[in-house]
Coordinates of C-alpha atoms and ligand atoms in Angstrom, one line a residue:
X21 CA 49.6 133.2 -37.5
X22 CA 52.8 132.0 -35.7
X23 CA 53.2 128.7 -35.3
X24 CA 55.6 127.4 -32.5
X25 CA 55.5 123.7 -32.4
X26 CA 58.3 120.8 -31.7
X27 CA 58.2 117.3 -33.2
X28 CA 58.7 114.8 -31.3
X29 CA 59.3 111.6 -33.3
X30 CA 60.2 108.9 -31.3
X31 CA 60.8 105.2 -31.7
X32 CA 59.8 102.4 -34.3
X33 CA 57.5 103.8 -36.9
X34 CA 57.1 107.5 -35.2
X35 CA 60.0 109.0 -37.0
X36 CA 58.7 108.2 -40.7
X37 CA 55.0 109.0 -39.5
X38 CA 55.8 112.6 -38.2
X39 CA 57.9 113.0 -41.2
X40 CA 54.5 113.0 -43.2
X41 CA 53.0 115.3 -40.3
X42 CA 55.8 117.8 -41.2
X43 CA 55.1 117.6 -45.0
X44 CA 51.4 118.3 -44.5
X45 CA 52.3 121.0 -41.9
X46 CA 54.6 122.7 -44.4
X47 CA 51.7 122.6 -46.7
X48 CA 48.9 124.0 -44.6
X49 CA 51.3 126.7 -43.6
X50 CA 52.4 127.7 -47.3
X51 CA 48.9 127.8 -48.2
X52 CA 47.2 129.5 -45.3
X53 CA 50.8 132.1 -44.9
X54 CA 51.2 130.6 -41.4
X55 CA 54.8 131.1 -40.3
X56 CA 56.5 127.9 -38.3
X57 CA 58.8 127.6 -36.0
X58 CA 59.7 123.9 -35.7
X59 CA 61.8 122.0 -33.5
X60 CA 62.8 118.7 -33.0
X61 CA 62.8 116.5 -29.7
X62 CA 64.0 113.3 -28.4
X63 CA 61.6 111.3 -26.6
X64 CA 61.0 107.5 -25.7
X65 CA 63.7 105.1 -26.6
X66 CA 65.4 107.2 -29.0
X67 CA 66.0 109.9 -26.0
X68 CA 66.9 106.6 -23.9
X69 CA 69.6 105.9 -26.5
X70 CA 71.2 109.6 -26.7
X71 CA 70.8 110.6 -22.8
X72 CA 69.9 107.1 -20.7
X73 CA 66.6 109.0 -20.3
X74 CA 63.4 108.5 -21.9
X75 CA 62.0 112.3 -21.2
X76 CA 65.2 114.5 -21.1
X77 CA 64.7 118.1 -19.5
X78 CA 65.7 119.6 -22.8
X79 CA 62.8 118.2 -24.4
X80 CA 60.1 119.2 -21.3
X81 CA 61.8 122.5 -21.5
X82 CA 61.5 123.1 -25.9
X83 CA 57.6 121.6 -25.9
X84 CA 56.6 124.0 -22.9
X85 CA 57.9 126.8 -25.0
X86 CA 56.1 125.4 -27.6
X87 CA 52.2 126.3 -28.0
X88 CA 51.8 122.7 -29.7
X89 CA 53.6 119.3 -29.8
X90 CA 53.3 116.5 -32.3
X91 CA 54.1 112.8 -31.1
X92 CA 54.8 109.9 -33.1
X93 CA 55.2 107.3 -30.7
X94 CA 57.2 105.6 -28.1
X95 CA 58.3 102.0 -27.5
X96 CA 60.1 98.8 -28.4
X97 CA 61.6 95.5 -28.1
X98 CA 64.9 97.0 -27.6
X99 CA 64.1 98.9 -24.3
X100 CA 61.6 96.1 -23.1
X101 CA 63.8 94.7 -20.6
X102 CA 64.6 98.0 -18.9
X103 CA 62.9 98.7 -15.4
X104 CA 59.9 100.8 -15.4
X105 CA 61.0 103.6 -14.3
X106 CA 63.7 103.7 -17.7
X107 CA 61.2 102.6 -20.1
X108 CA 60.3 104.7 -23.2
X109 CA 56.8 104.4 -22.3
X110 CA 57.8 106.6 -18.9
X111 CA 58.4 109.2 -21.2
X112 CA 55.4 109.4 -22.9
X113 CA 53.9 109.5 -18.8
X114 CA 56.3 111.8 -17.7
X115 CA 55.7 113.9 -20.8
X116 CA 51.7 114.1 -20.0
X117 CA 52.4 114.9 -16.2
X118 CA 54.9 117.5 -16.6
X119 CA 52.6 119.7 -19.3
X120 CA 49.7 118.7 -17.0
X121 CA 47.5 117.0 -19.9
X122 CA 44.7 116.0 -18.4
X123 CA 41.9 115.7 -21.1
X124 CA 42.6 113.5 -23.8
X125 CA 40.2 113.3 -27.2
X126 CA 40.7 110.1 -28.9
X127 CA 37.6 111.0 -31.6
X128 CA 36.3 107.4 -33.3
X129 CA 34.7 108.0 -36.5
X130 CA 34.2 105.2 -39.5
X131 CA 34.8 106.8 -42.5
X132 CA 32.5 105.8 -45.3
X133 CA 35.0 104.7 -47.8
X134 CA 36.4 102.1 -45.0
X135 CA 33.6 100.8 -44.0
X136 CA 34.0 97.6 -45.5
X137 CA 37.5 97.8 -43.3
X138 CA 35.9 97.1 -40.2
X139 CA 34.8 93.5 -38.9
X140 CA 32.1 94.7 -37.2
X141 CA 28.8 93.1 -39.5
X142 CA 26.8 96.1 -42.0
X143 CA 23.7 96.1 -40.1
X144 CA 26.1 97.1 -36.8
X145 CA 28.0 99.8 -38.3
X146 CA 25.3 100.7 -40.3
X147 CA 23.7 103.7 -38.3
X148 CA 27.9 105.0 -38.3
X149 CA 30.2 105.5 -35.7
X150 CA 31.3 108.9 -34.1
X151 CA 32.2 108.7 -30.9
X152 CA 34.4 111.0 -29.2
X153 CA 36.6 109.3 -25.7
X154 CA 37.4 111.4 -23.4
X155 CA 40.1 109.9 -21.2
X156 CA 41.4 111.3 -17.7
X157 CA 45.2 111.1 -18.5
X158 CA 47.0 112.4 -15.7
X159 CA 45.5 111.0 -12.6
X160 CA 43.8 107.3 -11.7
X161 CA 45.7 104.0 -11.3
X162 CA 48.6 105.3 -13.7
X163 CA 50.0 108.0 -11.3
X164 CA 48.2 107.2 -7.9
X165 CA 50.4 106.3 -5.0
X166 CA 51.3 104.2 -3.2
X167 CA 52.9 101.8 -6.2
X168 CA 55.4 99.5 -6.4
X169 CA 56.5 95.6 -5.9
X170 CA 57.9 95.2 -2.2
X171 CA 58.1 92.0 -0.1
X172 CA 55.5 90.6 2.4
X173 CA 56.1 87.7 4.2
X174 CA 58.6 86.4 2.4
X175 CA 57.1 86.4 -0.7
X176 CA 56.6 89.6 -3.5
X177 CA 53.4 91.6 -3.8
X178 CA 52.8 94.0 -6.3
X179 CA 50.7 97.4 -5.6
X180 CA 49.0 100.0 -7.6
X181 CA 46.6 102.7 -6.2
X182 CA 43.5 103.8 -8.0
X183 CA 42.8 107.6 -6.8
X184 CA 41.0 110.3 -7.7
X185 CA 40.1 114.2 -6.9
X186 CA 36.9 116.0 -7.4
X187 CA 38.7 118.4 -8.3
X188 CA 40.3 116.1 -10.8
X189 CA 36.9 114.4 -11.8
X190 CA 35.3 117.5 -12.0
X191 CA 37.6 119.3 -14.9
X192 CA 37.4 116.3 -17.0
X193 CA 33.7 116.0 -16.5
X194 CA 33.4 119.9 -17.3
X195 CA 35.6 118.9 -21.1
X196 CA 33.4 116.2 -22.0
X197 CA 30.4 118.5 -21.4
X198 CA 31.8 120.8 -23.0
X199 CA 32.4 119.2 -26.1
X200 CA 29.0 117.0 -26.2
X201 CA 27.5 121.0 -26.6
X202 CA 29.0 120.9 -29.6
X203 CA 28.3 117.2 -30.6
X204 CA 25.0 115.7 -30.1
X205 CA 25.0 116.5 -26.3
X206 CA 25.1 113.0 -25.0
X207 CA 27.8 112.1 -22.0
X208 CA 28.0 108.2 -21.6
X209 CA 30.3 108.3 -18.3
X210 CA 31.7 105.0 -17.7
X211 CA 32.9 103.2 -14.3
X212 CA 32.5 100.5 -12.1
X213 CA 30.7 101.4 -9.4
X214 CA 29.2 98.2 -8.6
X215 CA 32.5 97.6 -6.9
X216 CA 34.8 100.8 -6.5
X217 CA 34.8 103.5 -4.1
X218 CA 36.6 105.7 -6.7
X219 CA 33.7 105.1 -8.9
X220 CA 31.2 105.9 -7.0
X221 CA 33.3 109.5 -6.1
X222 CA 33.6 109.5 -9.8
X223 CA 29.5 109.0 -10.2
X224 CA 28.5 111.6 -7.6
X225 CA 30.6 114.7 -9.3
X226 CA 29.8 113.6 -12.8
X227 CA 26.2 113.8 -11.7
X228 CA 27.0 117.3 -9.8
X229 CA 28.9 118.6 -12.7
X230 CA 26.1 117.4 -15.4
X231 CA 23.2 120.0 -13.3
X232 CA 25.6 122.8 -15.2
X233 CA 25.4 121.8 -18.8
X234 CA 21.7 120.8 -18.6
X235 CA 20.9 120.9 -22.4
X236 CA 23.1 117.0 -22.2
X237 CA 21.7 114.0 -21.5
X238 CA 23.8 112.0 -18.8
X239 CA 23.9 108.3 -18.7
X240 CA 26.1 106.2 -16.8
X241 CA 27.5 102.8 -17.8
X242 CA 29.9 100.0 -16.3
X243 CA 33.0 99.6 -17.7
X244 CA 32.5 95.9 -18.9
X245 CA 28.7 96.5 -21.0
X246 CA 30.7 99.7 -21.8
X247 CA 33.0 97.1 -23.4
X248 CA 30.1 95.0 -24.7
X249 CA 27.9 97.5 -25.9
X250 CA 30.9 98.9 -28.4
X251 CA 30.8 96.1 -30.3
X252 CA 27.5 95.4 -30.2
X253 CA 25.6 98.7 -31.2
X254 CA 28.6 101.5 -30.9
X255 CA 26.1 104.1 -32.3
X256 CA 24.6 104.7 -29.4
X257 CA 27.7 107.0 -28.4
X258 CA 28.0 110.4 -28.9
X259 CA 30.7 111.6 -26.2
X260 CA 32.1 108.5 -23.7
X261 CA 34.4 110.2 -20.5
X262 CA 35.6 108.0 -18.5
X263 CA 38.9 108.0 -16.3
X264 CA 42.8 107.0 -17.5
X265 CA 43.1 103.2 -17.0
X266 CA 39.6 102.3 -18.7
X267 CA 40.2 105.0 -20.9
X268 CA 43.0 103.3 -22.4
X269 CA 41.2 100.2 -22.7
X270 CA 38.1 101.4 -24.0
X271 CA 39.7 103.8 -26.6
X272 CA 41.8 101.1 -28.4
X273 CA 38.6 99.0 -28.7
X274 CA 36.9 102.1 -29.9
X275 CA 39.7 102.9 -32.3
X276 CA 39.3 98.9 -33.7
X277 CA 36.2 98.8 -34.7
X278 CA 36.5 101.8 -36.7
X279 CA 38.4 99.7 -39.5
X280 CA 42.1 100.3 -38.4
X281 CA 43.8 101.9 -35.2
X282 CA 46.6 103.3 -37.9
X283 CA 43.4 106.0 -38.6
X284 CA 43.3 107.3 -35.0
X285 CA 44.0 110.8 -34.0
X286 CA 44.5 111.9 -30.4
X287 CA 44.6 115.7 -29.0
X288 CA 45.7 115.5 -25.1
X289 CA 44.9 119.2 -23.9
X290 CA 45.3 121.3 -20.4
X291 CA 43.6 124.4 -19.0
X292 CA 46.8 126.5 -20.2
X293 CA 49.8 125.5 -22.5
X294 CA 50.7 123.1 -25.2
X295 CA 48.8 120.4 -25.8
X296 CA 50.1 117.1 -27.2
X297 CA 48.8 115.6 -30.5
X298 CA 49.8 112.0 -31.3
X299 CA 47.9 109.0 -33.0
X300 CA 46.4 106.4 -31.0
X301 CA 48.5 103.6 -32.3
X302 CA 51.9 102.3 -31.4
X303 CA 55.4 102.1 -32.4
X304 CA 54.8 99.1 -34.7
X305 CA 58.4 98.3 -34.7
X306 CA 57.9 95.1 -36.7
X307 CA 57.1 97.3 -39.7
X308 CA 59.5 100.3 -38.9
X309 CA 62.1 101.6 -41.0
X310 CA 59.9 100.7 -44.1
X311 CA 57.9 103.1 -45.3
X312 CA 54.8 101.1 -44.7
X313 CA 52.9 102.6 -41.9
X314 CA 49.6 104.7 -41.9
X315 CA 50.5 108.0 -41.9
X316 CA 47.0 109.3 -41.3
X317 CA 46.7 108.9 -37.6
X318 CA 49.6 111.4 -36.9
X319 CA 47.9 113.9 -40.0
X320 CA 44.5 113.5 -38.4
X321 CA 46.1 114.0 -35.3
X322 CA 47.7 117.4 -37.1
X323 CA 44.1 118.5 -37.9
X324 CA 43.3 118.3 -33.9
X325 CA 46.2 120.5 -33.6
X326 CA 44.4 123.1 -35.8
X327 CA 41.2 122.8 -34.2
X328 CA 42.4 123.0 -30.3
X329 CA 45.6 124.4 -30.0
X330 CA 45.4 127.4 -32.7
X331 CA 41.4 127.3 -33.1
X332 CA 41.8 127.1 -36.8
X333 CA 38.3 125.3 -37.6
X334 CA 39.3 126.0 -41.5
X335 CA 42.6 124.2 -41.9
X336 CA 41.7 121.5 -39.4
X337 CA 39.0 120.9 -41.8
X338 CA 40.6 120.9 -44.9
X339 CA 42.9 118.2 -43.9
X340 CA 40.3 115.7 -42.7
X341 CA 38.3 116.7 -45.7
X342 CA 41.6 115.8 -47.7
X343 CA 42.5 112.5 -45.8
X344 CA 38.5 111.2 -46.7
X345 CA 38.6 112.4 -50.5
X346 CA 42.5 110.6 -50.8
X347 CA 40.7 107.3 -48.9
X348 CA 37.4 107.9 -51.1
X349 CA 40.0 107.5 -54.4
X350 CA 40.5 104.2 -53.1
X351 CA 44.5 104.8 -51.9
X352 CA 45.2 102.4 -49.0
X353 CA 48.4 101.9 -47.2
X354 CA 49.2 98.0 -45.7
X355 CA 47.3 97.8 -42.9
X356 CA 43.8 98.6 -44.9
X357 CA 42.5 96.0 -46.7
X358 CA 41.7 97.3 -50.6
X359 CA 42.8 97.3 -53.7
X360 CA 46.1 96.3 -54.5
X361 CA 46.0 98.3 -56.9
X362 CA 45.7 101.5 -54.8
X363 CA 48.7 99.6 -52.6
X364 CA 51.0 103.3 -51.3
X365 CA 53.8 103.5 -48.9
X366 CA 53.5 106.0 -45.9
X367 CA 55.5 108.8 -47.7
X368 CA 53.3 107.9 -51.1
X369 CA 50.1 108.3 -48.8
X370 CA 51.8 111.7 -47.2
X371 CA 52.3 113.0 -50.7
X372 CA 48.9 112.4 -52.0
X373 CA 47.3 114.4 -49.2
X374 CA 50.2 116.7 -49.9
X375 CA 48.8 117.0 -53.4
X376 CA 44.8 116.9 -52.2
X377 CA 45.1 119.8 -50.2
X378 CA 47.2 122.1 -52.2
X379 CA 44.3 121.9 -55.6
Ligands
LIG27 C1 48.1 105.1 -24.9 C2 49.2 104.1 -24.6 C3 50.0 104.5 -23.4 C4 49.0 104.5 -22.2 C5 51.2 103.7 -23.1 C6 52.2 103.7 -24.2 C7 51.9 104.2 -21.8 O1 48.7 102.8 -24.6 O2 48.4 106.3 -25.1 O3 47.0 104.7 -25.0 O4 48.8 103.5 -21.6 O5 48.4 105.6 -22.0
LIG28 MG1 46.6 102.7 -25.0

């Protein structure tokens, strides 16, 4: 198969992180006789640096001729001062707006060898945790106008809007249905609609869209148990939806418990067009530059590419299948505790998944 797909590094650790992406793309490819057509883009600070713009048109342009992009990530203490609207963060929310990315996956798993990772207590994590967030990313609080800081009175105020469609509530309800099917056909939809309007909205076409997919169970939690009840019995979640802002919150925590955040994958999808794959985590710039990071959120996030933007169930397999059998060896990179022993740098991790999935 062809495989047209653009890098997008970014800022602090993203650059060494997606070089680890590319040497396990290379490999897949090679072995399965994939041909790739790779590019590179500038995004985040680093396109801030080159072009005084954190989401250059050249780079919207090369991912939407792309079918797939990979992210590293965005961010840093050199652009923190900047005004919003020049931020490399913008990028990253200009990116998702442009290519219309509306459904993002941020799958939680605890994998058995790092189970002794996460601070969560045995008898907690003990029934496993596979949860699969699905965030609204391109509407809600984020993008909802009116927004800005303006004066009243003599003195500053600050607004944000929180709004949403049907129409926009309804596709993302009709992805997490559609991917509890294939799960354990739970929906947990979380919200506050104790006290919002939106919510409520949110509720009511949730409900409607749930009559469609009636082999899944729908239950409906606020957003602060939803918090709670993560720590305190995660298991109980097969597939959570909920919209962009607690979507965020809720997927970080998610992503915590699971032992480290560095393990995270994310797949951010549309109806039509590429889809962006990036790990959950950040820039981490206090550790850039060294060849420390966790490669394995990007790679996992790689596998996602397989799986939705190419429908290649085998490949995406094999690389989760190669990242667990490298972690069950015992191999570790800074930010897991473990052996010392077993102690690799982000290019030495990159190389033994390298070497896992070409035996
Ligand atoms: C994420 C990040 C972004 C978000 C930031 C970097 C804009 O936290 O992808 O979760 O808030 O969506
Ligand atoms: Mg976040």
């Amino acid at each position: 198969m062809e495989l047209n797909i653009t890098l997008l590094p970014g800022d602090g650790i993203g650059p060494e992180i997606i070089d680890q992406t590319e040497k396990i793309l290379l490999t897949v490819a090679g072995k399965f006789g994939h041909t790739l057509f790779l590019e590179r883009g500038l995004i985040g600070g680093a396109a801030i640096d080159a072009f005084e713009d954190p989401l250059p048109l050249e780079t919207i342009e090369r991912c939407r001729q792309s079918k797939a992009v990979c992210l590293g990530s965005v961010g840093g203490p050199k652009w923190d001062d900047l005004p919003s609207e020049k931020r490399p963060e913008k990028g990253l929310l200009k990116l998702r707006e442009s290519l219309g990315l509306y459904a993002n996956l941020r799958p939680a798993i605890i994998y058995e060898a790092l189970k002794e990772a996460s601070f969560l207590k045995p008898e907690i994590i003990g029934r496993g945790i596979d949860i699969m967030v699905i965030r609204e990313l391109t509407g809600g609080i984020y993008f909802g106008r009116p927004r800005g800081i303006e004066y009243r009175q003599g003195e500053q105020v600050a607004l944000n809007t929180m709004i949403y469609s049907e129409s926009e509530i309804r596709r993302i309800a009709q992805t997490a249905f559609g991917i509890a099917q294939k799960r354990k056909k739970r929906v947990c939809s979380v919200d506050k609609a104790n006290v919002l309007e939106v919510s409520r909205l949110w509720r009511t076409i949730v409900e409607q869209t749930a009559k469609d997919f009636p082999d899944c169970k729908l239950e409906h939690m606020y957003v602060d148990n939803a918090a709670m009840q993560l720590v305190k019995d995660p298991g109980q979640f097969d597939v959570l939806l909920t919209s962009n802002l607690f979507g965020d919150i809720l997927s970080d925590e998610a992503a915590t418990i699971t032992g480290s955040i560095g393990l995270l994958p994310s797949a951010s999808l549309c109806r039509s067009g590429p889809g962006v794959f990036e790990p959950v985590h950040g820039s981490a710039p206090d550790i850039a530059g060294q060849d420390k990071a966790n490669p394995l959120g990007a790679i996992l996030s790689l596998a996602l590419m397989f799986r939705y933007a190419f429908s290649l169930e085998t490949e995406a397999r094999l690389i989760e299948e190669g990242v667990q059998e490298v972690l069950g060896r015992g191999y570790r990179t800074v930010d897991l505790t473990g052996n010392p022993e077993h102690l690799v740098s982000c290019s030495g991790m990159g190389d033994l998944i390298a070497a896992e999935l070409n035996t």
